[in-house]
Coordinates of N, CA, C and O and ligand atoms in Angstrom, one line a residue:
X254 N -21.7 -34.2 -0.5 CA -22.8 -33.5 -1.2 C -22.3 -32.2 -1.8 O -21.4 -31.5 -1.2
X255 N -22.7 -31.9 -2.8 CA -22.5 -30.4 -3.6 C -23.4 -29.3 -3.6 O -24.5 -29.4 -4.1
X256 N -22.9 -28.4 -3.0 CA -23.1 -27.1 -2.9 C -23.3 -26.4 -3.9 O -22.6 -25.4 -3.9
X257 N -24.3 -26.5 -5.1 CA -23.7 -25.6 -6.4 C -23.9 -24.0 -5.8 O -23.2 -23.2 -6.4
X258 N -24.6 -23.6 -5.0 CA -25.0 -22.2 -4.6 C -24.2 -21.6 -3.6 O -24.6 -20.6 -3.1
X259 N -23.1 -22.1 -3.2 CA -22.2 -21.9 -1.9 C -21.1 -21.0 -2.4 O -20.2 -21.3 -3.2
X260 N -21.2 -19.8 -1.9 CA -19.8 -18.7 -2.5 C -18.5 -19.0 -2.1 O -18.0 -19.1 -0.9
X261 N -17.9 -19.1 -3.3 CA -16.4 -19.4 -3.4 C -15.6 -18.9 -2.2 O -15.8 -17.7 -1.9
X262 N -14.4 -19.9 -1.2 CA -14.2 -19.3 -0.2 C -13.2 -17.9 -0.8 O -12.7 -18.0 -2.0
X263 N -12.9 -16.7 0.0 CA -12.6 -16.0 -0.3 C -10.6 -16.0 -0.5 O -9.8 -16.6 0.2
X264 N -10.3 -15.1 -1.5 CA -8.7 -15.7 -1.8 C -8.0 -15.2 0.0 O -8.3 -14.4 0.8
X265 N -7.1 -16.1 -0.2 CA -6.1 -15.2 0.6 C -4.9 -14.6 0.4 O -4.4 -14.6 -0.8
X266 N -4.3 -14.1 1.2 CA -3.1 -13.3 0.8 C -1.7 -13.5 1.3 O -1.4 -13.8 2.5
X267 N -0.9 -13.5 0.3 CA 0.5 -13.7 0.5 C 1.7 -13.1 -0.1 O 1.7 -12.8 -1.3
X268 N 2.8 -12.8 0.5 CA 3.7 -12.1 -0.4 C 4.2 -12.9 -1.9 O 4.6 -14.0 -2.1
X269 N 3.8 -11.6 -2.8 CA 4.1 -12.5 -4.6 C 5.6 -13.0 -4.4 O 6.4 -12.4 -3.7
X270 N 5.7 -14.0 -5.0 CA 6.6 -15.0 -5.1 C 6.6 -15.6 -6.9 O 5.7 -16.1 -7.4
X271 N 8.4 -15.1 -7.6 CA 8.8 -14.9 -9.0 C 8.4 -16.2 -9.8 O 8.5 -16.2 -11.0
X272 N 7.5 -17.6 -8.8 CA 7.1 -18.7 -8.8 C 5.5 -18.4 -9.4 O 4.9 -19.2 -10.0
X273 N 5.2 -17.2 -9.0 CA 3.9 -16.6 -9.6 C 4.1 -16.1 -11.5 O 3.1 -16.0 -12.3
X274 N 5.2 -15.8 -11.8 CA 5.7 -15.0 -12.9 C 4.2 -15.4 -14.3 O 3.9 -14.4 -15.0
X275 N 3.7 -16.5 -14.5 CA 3.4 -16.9 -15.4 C 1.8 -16.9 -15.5 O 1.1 -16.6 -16.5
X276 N 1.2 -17.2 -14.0 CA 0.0 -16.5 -13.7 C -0.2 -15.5 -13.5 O -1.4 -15.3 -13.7
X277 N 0.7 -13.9 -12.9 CA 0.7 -12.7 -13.4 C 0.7 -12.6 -14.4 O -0.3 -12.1 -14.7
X278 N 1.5 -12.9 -15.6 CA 1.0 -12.4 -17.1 C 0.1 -12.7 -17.4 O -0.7 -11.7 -17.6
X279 N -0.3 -13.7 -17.5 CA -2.1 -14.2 -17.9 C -2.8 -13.2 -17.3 O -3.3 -12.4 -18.1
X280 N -3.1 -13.0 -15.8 CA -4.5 -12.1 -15.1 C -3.9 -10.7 -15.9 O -4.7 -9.8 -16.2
X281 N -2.8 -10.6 -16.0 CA -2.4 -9.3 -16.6 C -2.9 -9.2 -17.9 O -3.8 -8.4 -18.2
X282 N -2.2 -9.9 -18.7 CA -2.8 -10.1 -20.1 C -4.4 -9.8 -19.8 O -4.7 -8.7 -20.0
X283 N -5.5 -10.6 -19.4 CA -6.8 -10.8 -19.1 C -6.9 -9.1 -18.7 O -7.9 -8.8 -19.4
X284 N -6.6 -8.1 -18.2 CA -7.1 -7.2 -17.5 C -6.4 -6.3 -18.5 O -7.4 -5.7 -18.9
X285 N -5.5 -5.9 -19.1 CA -5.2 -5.2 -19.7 C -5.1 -4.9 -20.9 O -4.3 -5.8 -21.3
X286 N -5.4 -3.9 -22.2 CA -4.9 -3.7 -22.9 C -2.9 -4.3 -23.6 O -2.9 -4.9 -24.6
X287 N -2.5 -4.2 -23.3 CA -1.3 -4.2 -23.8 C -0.4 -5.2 -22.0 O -0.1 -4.7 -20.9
X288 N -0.2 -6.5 -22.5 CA 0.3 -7.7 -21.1 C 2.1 -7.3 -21.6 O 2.8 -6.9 -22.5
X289 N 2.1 -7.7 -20.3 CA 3.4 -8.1 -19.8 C 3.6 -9.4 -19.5 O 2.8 -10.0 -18.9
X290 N 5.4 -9.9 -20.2 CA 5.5 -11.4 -20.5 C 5.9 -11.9 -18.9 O 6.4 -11.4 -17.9
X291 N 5.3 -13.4 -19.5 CA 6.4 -14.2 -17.8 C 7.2 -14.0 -17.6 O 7.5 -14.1 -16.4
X292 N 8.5 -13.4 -18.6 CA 9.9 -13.2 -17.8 C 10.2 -11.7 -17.7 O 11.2 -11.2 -17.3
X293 N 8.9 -11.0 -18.4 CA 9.0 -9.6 -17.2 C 8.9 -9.4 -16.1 O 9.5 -8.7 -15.3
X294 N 7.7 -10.6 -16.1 CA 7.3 -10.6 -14.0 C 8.2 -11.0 -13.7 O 8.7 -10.3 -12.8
X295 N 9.0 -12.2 -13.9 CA 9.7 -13.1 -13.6 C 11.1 -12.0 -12.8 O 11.5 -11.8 -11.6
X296 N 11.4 -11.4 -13.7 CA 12.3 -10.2 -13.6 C 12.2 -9.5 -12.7 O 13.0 -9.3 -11.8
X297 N 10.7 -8.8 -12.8 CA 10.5 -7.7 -11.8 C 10.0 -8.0 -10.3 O 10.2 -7.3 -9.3
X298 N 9.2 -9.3 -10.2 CA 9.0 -10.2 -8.7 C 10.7 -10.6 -8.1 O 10.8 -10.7 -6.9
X299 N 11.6 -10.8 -8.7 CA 12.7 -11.2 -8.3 C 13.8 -10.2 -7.7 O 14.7 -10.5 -7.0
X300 N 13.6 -8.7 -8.3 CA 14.4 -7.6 -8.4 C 13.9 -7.3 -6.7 O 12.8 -7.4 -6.1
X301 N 15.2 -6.8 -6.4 CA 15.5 -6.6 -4.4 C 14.6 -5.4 -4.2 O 14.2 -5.2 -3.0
X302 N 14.1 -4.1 -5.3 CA 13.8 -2.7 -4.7 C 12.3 -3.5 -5.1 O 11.5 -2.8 -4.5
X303 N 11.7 -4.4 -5.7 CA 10.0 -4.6 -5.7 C 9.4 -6.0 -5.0 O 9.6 -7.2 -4.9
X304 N 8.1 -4.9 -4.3 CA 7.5 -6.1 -3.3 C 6.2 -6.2 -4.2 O 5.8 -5.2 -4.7
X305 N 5.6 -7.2 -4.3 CA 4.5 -7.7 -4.3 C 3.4 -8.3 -3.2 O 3.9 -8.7 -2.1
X306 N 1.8 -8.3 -3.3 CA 0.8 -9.1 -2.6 C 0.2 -10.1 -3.5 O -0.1 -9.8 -4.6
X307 N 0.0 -11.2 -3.1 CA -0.8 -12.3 -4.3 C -2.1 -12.2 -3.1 O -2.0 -11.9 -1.9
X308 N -3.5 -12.7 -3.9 CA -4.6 -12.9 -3.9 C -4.4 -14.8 -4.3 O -3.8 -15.2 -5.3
X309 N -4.9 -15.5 -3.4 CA -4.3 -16.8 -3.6 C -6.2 -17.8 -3.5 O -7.1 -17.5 -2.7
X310 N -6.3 -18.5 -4.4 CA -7.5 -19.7 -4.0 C -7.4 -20.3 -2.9 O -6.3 -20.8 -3.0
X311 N -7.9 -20.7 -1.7 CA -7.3 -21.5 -0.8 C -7.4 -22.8 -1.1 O -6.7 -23.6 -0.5
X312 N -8.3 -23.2 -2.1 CA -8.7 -24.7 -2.3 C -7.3 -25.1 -3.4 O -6.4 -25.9 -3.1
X313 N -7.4 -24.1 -4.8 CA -6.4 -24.5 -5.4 C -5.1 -23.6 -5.7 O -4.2 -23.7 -6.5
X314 N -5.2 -23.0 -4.9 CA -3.9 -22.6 -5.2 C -3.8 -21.4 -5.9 O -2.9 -20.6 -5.6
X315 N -4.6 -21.1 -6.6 CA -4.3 -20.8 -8.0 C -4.6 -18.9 -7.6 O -5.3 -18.5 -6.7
X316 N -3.5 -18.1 -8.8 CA -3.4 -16.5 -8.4 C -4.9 -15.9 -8.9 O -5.2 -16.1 -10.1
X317 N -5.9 -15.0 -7.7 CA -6.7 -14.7 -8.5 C -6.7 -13.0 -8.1 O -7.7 -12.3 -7.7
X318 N -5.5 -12.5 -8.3 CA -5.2 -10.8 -8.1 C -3.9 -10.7 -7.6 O -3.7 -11.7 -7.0
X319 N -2.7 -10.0 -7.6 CA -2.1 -9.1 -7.3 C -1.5 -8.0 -7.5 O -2.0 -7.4 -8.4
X320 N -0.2 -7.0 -6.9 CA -0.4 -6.5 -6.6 C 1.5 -6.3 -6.6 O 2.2 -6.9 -5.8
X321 N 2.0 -5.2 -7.5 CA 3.6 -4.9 -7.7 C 3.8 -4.1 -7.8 O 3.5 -3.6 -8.9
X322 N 4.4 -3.1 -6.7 CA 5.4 -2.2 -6.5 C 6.5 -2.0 -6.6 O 7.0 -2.8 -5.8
X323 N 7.4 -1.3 -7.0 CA 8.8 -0.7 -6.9 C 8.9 0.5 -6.1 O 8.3 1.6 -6.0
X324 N 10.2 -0.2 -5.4 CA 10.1 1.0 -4.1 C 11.7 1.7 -4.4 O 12.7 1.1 -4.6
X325 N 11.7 3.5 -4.4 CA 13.1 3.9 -4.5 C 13.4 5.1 -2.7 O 12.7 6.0 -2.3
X326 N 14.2 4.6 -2.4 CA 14.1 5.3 -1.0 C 12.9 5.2 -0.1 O 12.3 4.2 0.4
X327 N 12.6 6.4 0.1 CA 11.4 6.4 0.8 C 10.0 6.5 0.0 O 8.9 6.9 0.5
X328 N 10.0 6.2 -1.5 CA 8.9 6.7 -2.2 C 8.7 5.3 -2.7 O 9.7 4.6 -2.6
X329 N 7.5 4.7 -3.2 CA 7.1 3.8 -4.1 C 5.9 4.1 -5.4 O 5.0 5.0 -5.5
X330 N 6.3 3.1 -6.0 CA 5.7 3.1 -6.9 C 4.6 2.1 -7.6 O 5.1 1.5 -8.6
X331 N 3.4 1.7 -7.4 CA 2.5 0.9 -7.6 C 2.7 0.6 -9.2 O 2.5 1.4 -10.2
X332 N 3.3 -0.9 -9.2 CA 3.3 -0.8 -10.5 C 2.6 -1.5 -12.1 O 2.8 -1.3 -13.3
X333 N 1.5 -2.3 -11.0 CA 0.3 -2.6 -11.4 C -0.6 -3.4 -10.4 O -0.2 -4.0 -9.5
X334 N -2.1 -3.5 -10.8 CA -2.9 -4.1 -9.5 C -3.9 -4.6 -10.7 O -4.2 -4.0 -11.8
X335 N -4.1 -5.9 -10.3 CA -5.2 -6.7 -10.9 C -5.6 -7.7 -10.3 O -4.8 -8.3 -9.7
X336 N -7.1 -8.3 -10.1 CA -8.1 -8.8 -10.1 C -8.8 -10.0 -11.0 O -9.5 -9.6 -12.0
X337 N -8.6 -11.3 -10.7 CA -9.5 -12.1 -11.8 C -10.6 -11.2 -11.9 O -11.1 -10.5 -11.0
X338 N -11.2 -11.2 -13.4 CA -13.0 -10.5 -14.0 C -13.6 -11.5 -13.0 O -13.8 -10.8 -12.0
X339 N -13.9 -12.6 -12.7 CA -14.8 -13.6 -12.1 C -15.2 -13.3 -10.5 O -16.2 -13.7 -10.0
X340 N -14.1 -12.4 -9.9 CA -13.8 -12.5 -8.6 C -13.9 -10.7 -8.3 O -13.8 -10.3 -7.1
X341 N -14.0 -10.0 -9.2 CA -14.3 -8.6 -9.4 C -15.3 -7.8 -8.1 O -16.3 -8.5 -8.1
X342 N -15.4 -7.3 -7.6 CA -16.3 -6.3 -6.8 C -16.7 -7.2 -5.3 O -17.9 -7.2 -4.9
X343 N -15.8 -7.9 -4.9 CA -15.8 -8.7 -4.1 C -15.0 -8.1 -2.8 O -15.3 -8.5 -1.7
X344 N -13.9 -7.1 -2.9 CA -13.6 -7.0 -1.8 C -12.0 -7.2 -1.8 O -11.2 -6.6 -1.0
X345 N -11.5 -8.0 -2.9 CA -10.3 -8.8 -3.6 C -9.5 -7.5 -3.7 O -8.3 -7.6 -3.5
X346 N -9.9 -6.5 -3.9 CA -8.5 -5.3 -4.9 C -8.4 -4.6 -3.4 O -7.4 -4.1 -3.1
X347 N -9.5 -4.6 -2.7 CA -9.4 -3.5 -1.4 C -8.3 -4.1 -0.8 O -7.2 -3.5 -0.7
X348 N -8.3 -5.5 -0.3 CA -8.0 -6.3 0.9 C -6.3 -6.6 0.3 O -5.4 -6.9 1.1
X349 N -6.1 -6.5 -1.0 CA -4.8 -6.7 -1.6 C -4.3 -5.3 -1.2 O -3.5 -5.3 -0.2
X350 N -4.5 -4.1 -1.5 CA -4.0 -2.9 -1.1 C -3.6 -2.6 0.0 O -2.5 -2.0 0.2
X351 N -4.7 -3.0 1.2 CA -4.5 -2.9 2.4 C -3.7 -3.3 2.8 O -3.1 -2.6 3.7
X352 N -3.4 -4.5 2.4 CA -2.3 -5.5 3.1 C -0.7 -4.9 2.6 O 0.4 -4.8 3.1
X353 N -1.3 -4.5 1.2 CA 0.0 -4.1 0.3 C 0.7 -2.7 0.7 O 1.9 -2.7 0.8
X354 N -0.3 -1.5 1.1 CA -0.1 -0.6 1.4 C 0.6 -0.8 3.0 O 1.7 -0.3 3.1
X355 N 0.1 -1.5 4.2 CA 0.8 -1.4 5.0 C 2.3 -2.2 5.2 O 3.4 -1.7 5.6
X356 N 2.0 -3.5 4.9 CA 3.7 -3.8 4.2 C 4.6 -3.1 3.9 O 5.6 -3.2 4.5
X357 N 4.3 -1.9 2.8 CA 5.5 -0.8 2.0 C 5.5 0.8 3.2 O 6.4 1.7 3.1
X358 N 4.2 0.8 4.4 CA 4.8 1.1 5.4 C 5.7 1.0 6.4 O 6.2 1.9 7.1
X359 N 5.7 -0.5 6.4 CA 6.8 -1.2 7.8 C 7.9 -0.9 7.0 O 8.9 -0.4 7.5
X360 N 7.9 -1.2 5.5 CA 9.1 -1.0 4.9 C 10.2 0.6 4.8 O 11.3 0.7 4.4
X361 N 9.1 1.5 5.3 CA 10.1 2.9 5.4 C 9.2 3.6 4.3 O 9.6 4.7 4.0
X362 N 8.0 3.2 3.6 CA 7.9 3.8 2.4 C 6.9 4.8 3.2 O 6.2 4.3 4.1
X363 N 7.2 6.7 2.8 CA 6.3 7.7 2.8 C 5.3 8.3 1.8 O 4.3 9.0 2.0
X364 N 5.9 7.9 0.7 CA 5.4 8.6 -0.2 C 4.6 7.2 -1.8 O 5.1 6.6 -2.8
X365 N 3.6 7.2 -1.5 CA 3.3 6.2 -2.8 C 3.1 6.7 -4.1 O 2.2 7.5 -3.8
X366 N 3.3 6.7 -5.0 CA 2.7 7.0 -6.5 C 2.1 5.8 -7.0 O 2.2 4.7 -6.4
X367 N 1.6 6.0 -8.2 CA 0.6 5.4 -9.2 C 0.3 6.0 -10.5 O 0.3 7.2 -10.6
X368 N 0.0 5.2 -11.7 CA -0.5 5.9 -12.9 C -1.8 4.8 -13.1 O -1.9 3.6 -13.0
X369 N -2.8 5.8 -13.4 CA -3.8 5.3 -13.6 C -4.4 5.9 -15.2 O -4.5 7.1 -15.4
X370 N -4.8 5.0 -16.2 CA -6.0 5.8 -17.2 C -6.9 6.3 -16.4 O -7.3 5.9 -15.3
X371 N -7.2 7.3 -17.4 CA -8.3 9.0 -16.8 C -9.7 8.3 -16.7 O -10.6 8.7 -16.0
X372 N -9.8 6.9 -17.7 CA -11.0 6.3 -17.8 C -11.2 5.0 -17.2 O -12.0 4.2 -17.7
X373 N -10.8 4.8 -16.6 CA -10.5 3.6 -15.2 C -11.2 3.7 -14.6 O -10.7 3.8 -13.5
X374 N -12.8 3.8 -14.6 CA -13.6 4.2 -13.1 C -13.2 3.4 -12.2 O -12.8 4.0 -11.2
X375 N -13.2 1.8 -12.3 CA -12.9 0.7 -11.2 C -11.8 1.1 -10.5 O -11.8 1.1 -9.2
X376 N -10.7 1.3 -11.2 CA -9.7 1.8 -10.4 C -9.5 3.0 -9.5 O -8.9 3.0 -8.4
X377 N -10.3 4.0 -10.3 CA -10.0 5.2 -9.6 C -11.0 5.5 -8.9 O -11.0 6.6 -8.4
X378 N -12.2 4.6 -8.7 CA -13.2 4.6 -7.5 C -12.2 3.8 -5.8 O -12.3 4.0 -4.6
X379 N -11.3 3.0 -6.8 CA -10.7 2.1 -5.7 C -9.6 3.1 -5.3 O -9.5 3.2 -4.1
X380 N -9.1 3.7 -5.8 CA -8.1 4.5 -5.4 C -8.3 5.6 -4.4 O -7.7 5.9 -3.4
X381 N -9.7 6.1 -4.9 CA -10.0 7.2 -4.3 C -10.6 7.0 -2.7 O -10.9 7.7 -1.8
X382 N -10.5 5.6 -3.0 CA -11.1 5.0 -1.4 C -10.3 4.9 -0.7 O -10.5 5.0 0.5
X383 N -9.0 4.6 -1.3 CA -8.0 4.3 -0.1 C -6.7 5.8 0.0 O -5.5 5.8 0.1
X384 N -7.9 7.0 -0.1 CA -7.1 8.3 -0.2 C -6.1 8.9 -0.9 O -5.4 9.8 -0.5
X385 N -5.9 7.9 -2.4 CA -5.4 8.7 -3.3 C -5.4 10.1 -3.9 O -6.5 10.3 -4.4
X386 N -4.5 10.9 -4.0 CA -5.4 12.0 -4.8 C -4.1 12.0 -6.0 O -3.0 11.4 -6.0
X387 N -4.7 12.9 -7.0 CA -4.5 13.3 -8.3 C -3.2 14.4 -7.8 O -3.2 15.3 -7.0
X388 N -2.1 13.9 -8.6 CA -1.1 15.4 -8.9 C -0.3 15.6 -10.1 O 0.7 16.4 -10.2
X389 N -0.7 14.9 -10.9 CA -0.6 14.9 -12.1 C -1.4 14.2 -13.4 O -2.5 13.6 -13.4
X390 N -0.7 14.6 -14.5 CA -1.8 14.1 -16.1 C -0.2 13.8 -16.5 O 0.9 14.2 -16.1
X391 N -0.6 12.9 -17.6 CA 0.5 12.1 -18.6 C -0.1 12.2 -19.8 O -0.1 11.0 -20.1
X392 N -0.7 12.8 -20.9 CA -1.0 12.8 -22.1 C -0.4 11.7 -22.8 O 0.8 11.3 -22.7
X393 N -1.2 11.2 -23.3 CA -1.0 9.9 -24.0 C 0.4 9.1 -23.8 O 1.2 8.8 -24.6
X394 N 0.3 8.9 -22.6 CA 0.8 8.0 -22.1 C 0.6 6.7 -22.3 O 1.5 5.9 -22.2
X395 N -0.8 6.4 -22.6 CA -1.0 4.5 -22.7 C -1.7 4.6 -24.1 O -2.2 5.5 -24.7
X396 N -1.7 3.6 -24.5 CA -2.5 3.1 -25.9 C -3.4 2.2 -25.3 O -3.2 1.5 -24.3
X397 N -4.6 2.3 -26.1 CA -6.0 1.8 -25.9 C -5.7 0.3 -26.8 O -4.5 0.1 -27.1
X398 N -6.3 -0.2 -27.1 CA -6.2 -1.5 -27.5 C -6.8 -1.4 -29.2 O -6.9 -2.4 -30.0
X399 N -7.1 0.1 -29.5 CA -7.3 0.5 -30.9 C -6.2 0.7 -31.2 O -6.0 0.4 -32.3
X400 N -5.3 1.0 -30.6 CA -4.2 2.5 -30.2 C -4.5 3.9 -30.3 O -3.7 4.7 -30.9
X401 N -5.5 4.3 -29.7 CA -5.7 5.7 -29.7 C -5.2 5.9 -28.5 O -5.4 5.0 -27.6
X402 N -4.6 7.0 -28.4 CA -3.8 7.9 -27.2 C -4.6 7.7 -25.8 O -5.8 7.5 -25.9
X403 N -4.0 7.6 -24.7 CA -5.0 8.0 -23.7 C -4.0 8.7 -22.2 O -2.8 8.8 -21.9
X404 N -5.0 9.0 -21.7 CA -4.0 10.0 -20.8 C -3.9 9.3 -19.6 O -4.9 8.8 -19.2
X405 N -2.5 9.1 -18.5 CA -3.3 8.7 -17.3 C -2.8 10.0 -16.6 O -2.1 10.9 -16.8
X406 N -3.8 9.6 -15.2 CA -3.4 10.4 -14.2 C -2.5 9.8 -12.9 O -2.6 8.6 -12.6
X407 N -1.8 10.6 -12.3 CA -0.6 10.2 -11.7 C -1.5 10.9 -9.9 O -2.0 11.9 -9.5
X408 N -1.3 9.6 -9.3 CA -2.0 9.5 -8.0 C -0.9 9.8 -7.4 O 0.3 9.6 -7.8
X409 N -1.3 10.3 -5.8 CA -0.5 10.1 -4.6 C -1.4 9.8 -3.2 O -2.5 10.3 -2.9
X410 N -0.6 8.7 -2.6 CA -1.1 8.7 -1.4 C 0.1 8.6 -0.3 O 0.8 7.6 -0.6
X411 N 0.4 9.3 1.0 CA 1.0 9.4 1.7 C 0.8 8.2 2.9 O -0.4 7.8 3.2
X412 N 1.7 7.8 3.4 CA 1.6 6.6 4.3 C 2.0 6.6 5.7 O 1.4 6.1 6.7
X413 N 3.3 7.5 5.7 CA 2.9 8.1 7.0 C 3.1 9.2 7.4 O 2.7 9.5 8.5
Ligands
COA541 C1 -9.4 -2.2 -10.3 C2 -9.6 -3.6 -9.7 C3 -8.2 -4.1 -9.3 C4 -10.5 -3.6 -8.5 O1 -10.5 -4.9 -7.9 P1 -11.8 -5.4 -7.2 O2 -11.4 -6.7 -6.4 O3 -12.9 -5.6 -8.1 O4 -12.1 -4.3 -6.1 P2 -13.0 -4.4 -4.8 O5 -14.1 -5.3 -4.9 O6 -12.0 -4.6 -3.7 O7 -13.6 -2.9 -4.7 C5 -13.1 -1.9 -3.8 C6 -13.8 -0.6 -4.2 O8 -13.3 -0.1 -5.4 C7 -14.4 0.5 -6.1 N1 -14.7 -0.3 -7.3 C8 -14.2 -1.4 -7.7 N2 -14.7 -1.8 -8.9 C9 -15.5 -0.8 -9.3 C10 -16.3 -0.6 -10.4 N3 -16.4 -1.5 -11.4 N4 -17.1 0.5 -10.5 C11 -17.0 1.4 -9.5 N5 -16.3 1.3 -8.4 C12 -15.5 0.2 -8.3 C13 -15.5 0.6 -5.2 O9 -15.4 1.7 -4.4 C14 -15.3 -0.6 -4.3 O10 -15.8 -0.6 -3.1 P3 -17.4 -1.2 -2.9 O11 -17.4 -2.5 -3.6 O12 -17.5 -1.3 -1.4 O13 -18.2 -0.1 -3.6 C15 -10.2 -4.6 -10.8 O14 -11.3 -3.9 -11.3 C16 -9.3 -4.9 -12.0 O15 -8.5 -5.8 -11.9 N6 -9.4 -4.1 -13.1 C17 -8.5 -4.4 -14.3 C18 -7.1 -4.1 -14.0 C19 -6.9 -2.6 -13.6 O16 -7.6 -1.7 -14.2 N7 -6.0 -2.3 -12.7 C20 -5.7 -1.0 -12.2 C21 -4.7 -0.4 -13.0 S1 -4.1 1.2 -12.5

């Protein structure tokens, strides 16, 4: 029997794997202004100084969020976080960080950064939840998908 009214079970999580490269670009592409190719991810999921979290379907498999860092010493660097639109305000971006954030703890990391647009509320509602704060501005740093200028702001959150 079918369930049409039954909520999707919830993704799970696992460390990203360079086997993901191709469904990161897509959710990336999908989420952003300006994507990054498969054999950028491909590149950057495989490189020894960056860790990833995948957001996984349990039924099919299939990537619906994660979650790439580059780490230098004791500092990292979040180096993007995405979310299927379908799967949005569910819980998915929190439970990826969480996992993500304490991971790049066991790993020695003290110090996190981030660049966010100034106009990200989703993001920077999410950031600000998980004790991010602001310590810097980047003036047109990103292009909008017109290309008009846009600024981000440069987050920190401490780990331990
Ligand atoms: C930012 C993003 C990853 C959040 O993922 P998500 O799975 O929707 O986030 P969650 O459901 O875990 O939300 C966690 C918290 O973030 C905040 N938040 C998330 N989306 C929000 C929105 N649209 N408006 C306001 N606050 C929001 C809320 O505080 C929320 O907690 P709550 O639902 O209990 O109020 C997702 O919106 C996304 O992929 N956006 C496009 C890509 C992007 O901008 N990435 C960040 C680049 S720096």
């Amino acid at each position: 029997m079918v369930f049409p009214f039954r909520k999707a079970a919830q993704p799970v999580l696992r460390p990203l794997r360079s086997d993901r490269a191709a469904q990161c670009a897509a959710l990336h592409a999908a989420s952003f202004a300006h994507g990054w190719s498969a054999q950028e991810f491909e590149s950057l999921i495989s490189a020894a100084n960056v860790s990833g979290e995948a957001a996984v379907d349990p039924a099919s498999g299939r990537l619906r969020g994660f979650v790439l860092t580059r780490l230098a010493a004791d500092e990292a660097e979040i180096l993007t976080v995405a979310v299927d639109a379908a799967l949005r305000r569910r819980g998915v971006g929190r439970a990826l960080l969480a996992a993500h954030m304490a991971r790049l703890a066991s790993l020695g990391v003290k110090k996190l950064f981030l660049e966010v647009e100034q106009d990200n509320a989703a993001a920077l509602a999410l950031y600000a939840r998980f004790g991010f704060r602001e310590v810097g501005q980047r003036k047109g740093y990103y292009r909008k998908s017109d290309g008009a200028p846009a600024t981000a702001l440069v987050l920190r959150r401490d780990l331990l």
